[in-house]
Amino acid sequence: MQKNILSDTKIVGIFGNPISHSLSPVMHNGWFKKHKLNYLYLAFNIFPQNLKSAIESIKSLNIVGVNVTVPYKVEVMKYLDKIDLDAKKIGSVNTIVNKDNKLYGYNTDWLGFIEDLKCKNVNLQNKQVLVVGAGGASKAILYALNKLKVKKIYLTSRTIAKAKLVLQKYKNISVIDIKKISKDMLKDIDCLVNCSTCGMKKDDKLPFEITKFKQNMVFYDIIYNKLTPFKKFALKNKIKYFSGEGMLIYQGAVSFEKWIGFFPETKNTLKLINKYMG
């Protein structure tokens, strides 16, 4: 993507673990090339014990900023100087900006999710939604769903205590133990959103059994570039399914704007990242 790495090339990147699956470097470096910017986007696999020092290195190495992905979107907040109001309300950060040697935290996931739904003509106003997973990505999705004025949200997670923490923020959420989800629960659900890591490993299986579901329901899986159990089920049962590359593009474009100062041209971005998807 980047032909010439110069002494004044500016660095941005992404922190996560695992990180090898990420298409963010392809996307952002594509935008830098298109707009003829002397920037380079790198992926950093950060081990948990090194997260604090990695965040500190953004300042010491004068990195322009980074995206933050699984599993650090919540923990990273305690190492930042200032956090945007939306990110505070959500309770997770996926974008860090290094400005005047201070680290600013933002969340662009919720904006990316809303924009992708608009592009796909999915209207969730007054609908019922089941969200699977209660990590950092889930927090952004729940925030977005409330902005979209959904009628009712059901939240489930393998860690029930983590899911119950969000009850303090939203009145229209019911938490359900993932082990107690009935086989026919989806018969009343308009949209299922997978925010869990289910599908990141080849041997992953659906976290609960599904026997009945709405024929016109939608599966939205924030995981991309993987044949997840949710995708397999949707394909088998002819359920409308969307994976997370659209959300990836739009949240990434907002991050780009915060680092660079303008919104990138996204017209051919999906075509670009599709070249690298398995």
mmCIF file with all atom_site columns, N, CA, C and O in Angstrom, residues 241-264:
data_model
loop_
_atom_site.group_PDB
_atom_site.id
_atom_site.type_symbol
_atom_site.label_atom_id
_atom_site.label_alt_id
_atom_site.label_comp_id
_atom_site.label_asym_id
_atom_site.label_entity_id
_atom_site.label_seq_id
_atom_site.pdbx_PDB_ins_code
_atom_site.Cartn_x
_atom_site.Cartn_y
_atom_site.Cartn_z
_atom_site.occupancy
_atom_site.B_iso_or_equiv
_atom_site.pdbx_formal_charge
_atom_site.auth_seq_id
_atom_site.auth_comp_id
_atom_site.auth_asym_id
_atom_site.auth_atom_id
_atom_site.pdbx_PDB_model_num
ATOM 1  N N  . TYR A 1 241 ? -28.990 -11.773 6.233  1.00 0.00 ? 241 TYR A N  1
ATOM 2  C CA . TYR A 1 241 ? -27.786 -11.712 7.071  1.00 0.00 ? 241 TYR A CA 1
ATOM 3  C C  . TYR A 1 241 ? -26.839 -10.618 6.582  1.00 0.00 ? 241 TYR A C  1
ATOM 4  O O  . TYR A 1 241 ? -26.603 -10.484 5.381  1.00 0.00 ? 241 TYR A O  1
ATOM 5  N N  . PHE A 1 242 ? -26.306 -9.839  7.534  1.00 0.00 ? 242 PHE A N  1
ATOM 6  C CA . PHE A 1 242 ? -25.292 -8.833  7.222  1.00 0.00 ? 242 PHE A CA 1
ATOM 7  C C  . PHE A 1 242 ? -24.106 -9.038  8.151  1.00 0.00 ? 242 PHE A C  1
ATOM 8  O O  . PHE A 1 242 ? -24.277 -9.215  9.353  1.00 0.00 ? 242 PHE A O  1
ATOM 9  N N  . SER A 1 243 ? -22.907 -9.015  7.593  1.00 0.00 ? 243 SER A N  1
ATOM 10 C CA . SER A 1 243 ? -21.698 -9.096  8.424  1.00 0.00 ? 243 SER A CA 1
ATOM 11 C C  . SER A 1 243 ? -21.130 -7.698  8.614  1.00 0.00 ? 243 SER A C  1
ATOM 12 O O  . SER A 1 243 ? -21.622 -6.723  8.048  1.00 0.00 ? 243 SER A O  1
ATOM 13 N N  . GLY A 1 244 ? -20.065 -7.609  9.421  1.00 0.00 ? 244 GLY A N  1
ATOM 14 C CA . GLY A 1 244 ? -19.641 -6.316  9.943  1.00 0.00 ? 244 GLY A CA 1
ATOM 15 C C  . GLY A 1 244 ? -18.747 -5.448  9.093  1.00 0.00 ? 244 GLY A C  1
ATOM 16 O O  . GLY A 1 244 ? -18.256 -4.427  9.582  1.00 0.00 ? 244 GLY A O  1
ATOM 17 N N  . GLU A 1 245 ? -18.524 -5.807  7.811  1.00 0.00 ? 245 GLU A N  1
ATOM 18 C CA . GLU A 1 245 ? -17.598 -4.975  7.034  1.00 0.00 ? 245 GLU A CA 1
ATOM 19 C C  . GLU A 1 245 ? -18.131 -3.564  6.763  1.00 0.00 ? 245 GLU A C  1
ATOM 20 O O  . GLU A 1 245 ? -17.357 -2.607  6.677  1.00 0.00 ? 245 GLU A O  1
ATOM 21 N N  . GLY A 1 246 ? -19.455 -3.423  6.647  1.00 0.00 ? 246 GLY A N  1
ATOM 22 C CA . GLY A 1 246 ? -20.028 -2.092  6.454  1.00 0.00 ? 246 GLY A CA 1
ATOM 23 C C  . GLY A 1 246 ? -19.811 -1.222  7.677  1.00 0.00 ? 246 GLY A C  1
ATOM 24 O O  . GLY A 1 246 ? -19.408 -0.052  7.567  1.00 0.00 ? 246 GLY A O  1
ATOM 25 N N  . MET A 1 247 ? -20.053 -1.797  8.855  1.00 0.00 ? 247 MET A N  1
ATOM 26 C CA . MET A 1 247 ? -19.792 -1.085  10.105 1.00 0.00 ? 247 MET A CA 1
ATOM 27 C C  . MET A 1 247 ? -18.315 -0.761  10.228 1.00 0.00 ? 247 MET A C  1
ATOM 28 O O  . MET A 1 247 ? -17.937 0.332   10.677 1.00 0.00 ? 247 MET A O  1
ATOM 29 N N  . LEU A 1 248 ? -17.466 -1.707  9.833  1.00 0.00 ? 248 LEU A N  1
ATOM 30 C CA . LEU A 1 248 ? -16.013 -1.487  9.857  1.00 0.00 ? 248 LEU A CA 1
ATOM 31 C C  . LEU A 1 248 ? -15.634 -0.256  9.045  1.00 0.00 ? 248 LEU A C  1
ATOM 32 O O  . LEU A 1 248 ? -14.867 0.600   9.492  1.00 0.00 ? 248 LEU A O  1
ATOM 33 N N  . ILE A 1 249 ? -16.190 -0.168  7.852  1.00 0.00 ? 249 ILE A N  1
ATOM 34 C CA . ILE A 1 249 ? -15.853 0.943   6.956  1.00 0.00 ? 249 ILE A CA 1
ATOM 35 C C  . ILE A 1 249 ? -16.281 2.277   7.553  1.00 0.00 ? 249 ILE A C  1
ATOM 36 O O  . ILE A 1 249 ? -15.487 3.231   7.607  1.00 0.00 ? 249 ILE A O  1
ATOM 37 N N  . TYR A 1 250 ? -17.520 2.354   8.012  1.00 0.00 ? 250 TYR A N  1
ATOM 38 C CA . TYR A 1 250 ? -18.029 3.649   8.475  1.00 0.00 ? 250 TYR A CA 1
ATOM 39 C C  . TYR A 1 250 ? -17.420 4.085   9.802  1.00 0.00 ? 250 TYR A C  1
ATOM 40 O O  . TYR A 1 250 ? -17.120 5.262   9.998  1.00 0.00 ? 250 TYR A O  1
ATOM 41 N N  . GLN A 1 251 ? -17.210 3.126   10.732 1.00 0.00 ? 251 GLN A N  1
ATOM 42 C CA . GLN A 1 251 ? -16.563 3.524   11.985 1.00 0.00 ? 251 GLN A CA 1
ATOM 43 C C  . GLN A 1 251 ? -15.124 3.927   11.718 1.00 0.00 ? 251 GLN A C  1
ATOM 44 O O  . GLN A 1 251 ? -14.595 4.856   12.347 1.00 0.00 ? 251 GLN A O  1
ATOM 45 N N  . GLY A 1 252 ? -14.494 3.237   10.762 1.00 0.00 ? 252 GLY A N  1
ATOM 46 C CA . GLY A 1 252 ? -13.112 3.563   10.404 1.00 0.00 ? 252 GLY A CA 1
ATOM 47 C C  . GLY A 1 252 ? -12.998 4.931   9.764  1.00 0.00 ? 252 GLY A C  1
ATOM 48 O O  . GLY A 1 252 ? -12.038 5.671   10.007 1.00 0.00 ? 252 GLY A O  1
ATOM 49 N N  . ALA A 1 253 ? -13.984 5.282   8.947  1.00 0.00 ? 253 ALA A N  1
ATOM 50 C CA . ALA A 1 253 ? -13.975 6.577   8.272  1.00 0.00 ? 253 ALA A CA 1
ATOM 51 C C  . ALA A 1 253 ? -14.102 7.716   9.288  1.00 0.00 ? 253 ALA A C  1
ATOM 52 O O  . ALA A 1 253 ? -13.459 8.767   9.139  1.00 0.00 ? 253 ALA A O  1
ATOM 53 N N  . VAL A 1 254 ? -14.911 7.495   10.336 1.00 0.00 ? 254 VAL A N  1
ATOM 54 C CA . VAL A 1 254 ? -15.043 8.516   11.382 1.00 0.00 ? 254 VAL A CA 1
ATOM 55 C C  . VAL A 1 254 ? -13.735 8.631   12.169 1.00 0.00 ? 254 VAL A C  1
ATOM 56 O O  . VAL A 1 254 ? -13.296 9.741   12.516 1.00 0.00 ? 254 VAL A O  1
ATOM 57 N N  . SER A 1 255 ? -13.079 7.506   12.441 1.00 0.00 ? 255 SER A N  1
ATOM 58 C CA . SER A 1 255 ? -11.776 7.530   13.106 1.00 0.00 ? 255 SER A CA 1
ATOM 59 C C  . SER A 1 255 ? -10.763 8.298   12.257 1.00 0.00 ? 255 SER A C  1
ATOM 60 O O  . SER A 1 255 ? -10.009 9.135   12.769 1.00 0.00 ? 255 SER A O  1
ATOM 61 N N  . PHE A 1 256 ? -10.751 8.003   10.975 1.00 0.00 ? 256 PHE A N  1
ATOM 62 C CA . PHE A 1 256 ? -9.864  8.675   10.021 1.00 0.00 ? 256 PHE A CA 1
ATOM 63 C C  . PHE A 1 256 ? -10.062 10.190  10.098 1.00 0.00 ? 256 PHE A C  1
ATOM 64 O O  . PHE A 1 256 ? -9.096  10.965  10.149 1.00 0.00 ? 256 PHE A O  1
ATOM 65 N N  . GLU A 1 257 ? -11.316 10.602  10.132 1.00 0.00 ? 257 GLU A N  1
ATOM 66 C CA . GLU A 1 257 ? -11.636 12.031  10.187 1.00 0.00 ? 257 GLU A CA 1
ATOM 67 C C  . GLU A 1 257 ? -11.094 12.673  11.465 1.00 0.00 ? 257 GLU A C  1
ATOM 68 O O  . GLU A 1 257 ? -10.590 13.806  11.442 1.00 0.00 ? 257 GLU A O  1
ATOM 69 N N  . LYS A 1 258 ? -11.153 11.945  12.571 1.00 0.00 ? 258 LYS A N  1
ATOM 70 C CA . LYS A 1 258 ? -10.657 12.482  13.835 1.00 0.00 ? 258 LYS A CA 1
ATOM 71 C C  . LYS A 1 258 ? -9.134  12.618  13.822 1.00 0.00 ? 258 LYS A C  1
ATOM 72 O O  . LYS A 1 258 ? -8.577  13.530  14.436 1.00 0.00 ? 258 LYS A O  1
ATOM 73 N N  . TRP A 1 259 ? -8.436  11.705  13.140 1.00 0.00 ? 259 TRP A N  1
ATOM 74 C CA . TRP A 1 259 ? -6.979  11.792  13.055 1.00 0.00 ? 259 TRP A CA 1
ATOM 75 C C  . TRP A 1 259 ? -6.502  12.806  12.014 1.00 0.00 ? 259 TRP A C  1
ATOM 76 O O  . TRP A 1 259 ? -5.595  13.576  12.263 1.00 0.00 ? 259 TRP A O  1
ATOM 77 N N  . ILE A 1 260 ? -7.133  12.784  10.851 1.00 0.00 ? 260 ILE A N  1
ATOM 78 C CA . ILE A 1 260 ? -6.628  13.522  9.691  1.00 0.00 ? 260 ILE A CA 1
ATOM 79 C C  . ILE A 1 260 ? -7.317  14.866  9.490  1.00 0.00 ? 260 ILE A C  1
ATOM 80 O O  . ILE A 1 260 ? -6.722  15.818  8.996  1.00 0.00 ? 260 ILE A O  1
ATOM 81 N N  . GLY A 1 261 ? -8.603  14.945  9.849  1.00 0.00 ? 261 GLY A N  1
ATOM 82 C CA . GLY A 1 261 ? -9.313  16.208  9.729  1.00 0.00 ? 261 GLY A CA 1
ATOM 83 C C  . GLY A 1 261 ? -10.358 16.253  8.638  1.00 0.00 ? 261 GLY A C  1
ATOM 84 O O  . GLY A 1 261 ? -11.052 17.261  8.484  1.00 0.00 ? 261 GLY A O  1
ATOM 85 N N  . PHE A 1 262 ? -10.508 15.172  7.864  1.00 0.00 ? 262 PHE A N  1
ATOM 86 C CA . PHE A 1 262 ? -11.573 15.118  6.865  1.00 0.00 ? 262 PHE A CA 1
ATOM 87 C C  . PHE A 1 262 ? -12.027 13.681  6.670  1.00 0.00 ? 262 PHE A C  1
ATOM 88 O O  . PHE A 1 262 ? -11.312 12.731  6.994  1.00 0.00 ? 262 PHE A O  1
ATOM 89 N N  . PHE A 1 263 ? -13.246 13.518  6.131  1.00 0.00 ? 263 PHE A N  1
ATOM 90 C CA . PHE A 1 263 ? -13.853 12.208  5.923  1.00 0.00 ? 263 PHE A CA 1
ATOM 91 C C  . PHE A 1 263 ? -13.318 11.617  4.614  1.00 0.00 ? 263 PHE A C  1
ATOM 92 O O  . PHE A 1 263 ? -13.354 12.276  3.581  1.00 0.00 ? 263 PHE A O  1
ATOM 93 N N  . PRO A 1 264 ? -12.818 10.380  4.626  1.00 0.00 ? 264 PRO A N  1
ATOM 94 C CA . PRO A 1 264 ? -12.240 9.785   3.418  1.00 0.00 ? 264 PRO A CA 1
ATOM 95 C C  . PRO A 1 264 ? -13.293 9.378   2.397  1.00 0.00 ? 264 PRO A C  1
ATOM 96 O O  . PRO A 1 264 ? -14.469 9.217   2.723  1.00 0.00 ? 264 PRO A O  1
#
